[in-house]
């Protein structure tokens, strides 16, 4: 009885979710992107220092489909997108679910500036489709998608809101803490904002910026203080990518964390990938903002701790 | 000794021992920036003093669960600023200061059964039943003719606690009260009936 009432009360959010999923597909298909589906289980997820995969019969549930997406790019699929569930162990909060819906799209031959253009067009398109253009209210705060969106470097955002330069000073612990407590809450009002050019140690799978080797061509899209998407110009140098993976695995081993095998086929595929850019966007968070939901639990029918 | 916990165990309502004192997490937020590490932002409240502070923990941090237990006890009497209770299982008597009893003192009557919270075996506070019954010891008669719905007047209860009650309540009435809100629920028994 209780569950039926809770589910009935979620109807406006779930209807909005359905319209957004439809709008996302419409946007990408109409721009010549091919929708692909890749395995949910993988023998070798991308090694990440701070993302823990869930084991599944000796393999792992994907934390992101990115390695498969790039293997497709390397085989000549130039514009692709995928929307589906990913799994990250232990991530649970008002903005985190251990299982969530990720949208990823990739462009061969482009860099991260093309992805920023996509983000602008995508959110404006969705807001028009949903009657949220040019402005709407989220948790009592006006948000809008028209007009220019700020594009701020990580260095400038930190100098402004946290008082230090994370590109000059190598302090990953302080970086994460200040990002969460001092920087993120200020970003993306009223329009979305790009936080760009991360210190190179925060590069993940992004390439180093050719014009400034102290930073990586990686950006995060923020809206209303909420991180919505993470995009970058892909690192396509096989040797450098392998070195980063090995370093990450070494750090995980030192921290006593599981160390999945090296994704060899992905590394080989980089030999056939010249330039590319890719981005992952949290669909549940996007639904939360566009439907003015109080938390992530409202925009999924069954939150992580649901009963059998 | 409480059990050892890790950062992933942290959540609202969890009780920890920090520097030898019991704390409860009254606010909790899990954060994880981009590709960064998980951060566990907690607002902690000292369960004895009530003092609150904020602290952010990381994966890898270790914690001690607060060694807390609840024991049913019966309220006996007040002596100066000390409240005396009896363990209903062992008949052992314990006392609690007025500060530790807090607002619960407004609802304590002789022989009321309460849950005593013990930290490492020492009493630190009580939790009341959600509803208790108390007698009205003083209340002026309601003004005749004032029939506006929702009109109330003050009444003093046998514990000395004063609340707002409907106009028809008289001295000697027994009232049901919600201890969580401290408010009148209904009249259980009218005076003289």
Coordinates of C-alpha atoms in Angstrom, one line a residue, chain A residues 48 50-51 91-92 94 96 173 176-177 179-181 218 220 227 230, chain B residues 8 28-41 56 58:
Chain A
X48 CA 40.0 4.6 -11.9
X50 CA 38.3 6.6 -7.0
X51 CA 35.6 4.6 -8.8
X91 CA 28.1 5.8 -4.1
X92 CA 25.0 6.8 -2.2
X94 CA 21.2 12.8 -2.4
X96 CA 24.5 9.6 -6.1
X173 CA 43.1 15.9 -1.0
X176 CA 38.6 17.4 -3.8
X177 CA 37.6 19.0 -0.5
X179 CA 35.9 21.6 -5.0
X180 CA 33.0 20.1 -3.0
X181 CA 32.8 22.7 -0.2
X218 CA 38.8 18.0 -19.6
X220 CA 32.7 19.4 -16.3
X227 CA 27.8 18.3 -11.7
X230 CA 32.3 15.2 -17.6
Chain B
X8 CA 31.0 3.7 4.0
X28 CA 24.9 13.6 6.4
X29 CA 25.9 14.2 2.8
X30 CA 27.8 11.9 0.5
X31 CA 29.9 13.9 -2.0
X32 CA 32.1 12.8 -4.8
X33 CA 33.5 15.4 -7.2
X34 CA 34.0 14.4 -10.8
X35 CA 36.8 11.8 -10.8
X36 CA 37.7 12.7 -7.2
X37 CA 37.5 10.8 -4.0
X38 CA 34.4 10.2 -1.9
X39 CA 33.8 12.7 0.9
X40 CA 31.5 12.0 3.8
X41 CA 30.3 15.3 5.2
X56 CA 34.3 15.8 6.5
X58 CA 37.3 10.3 3.6

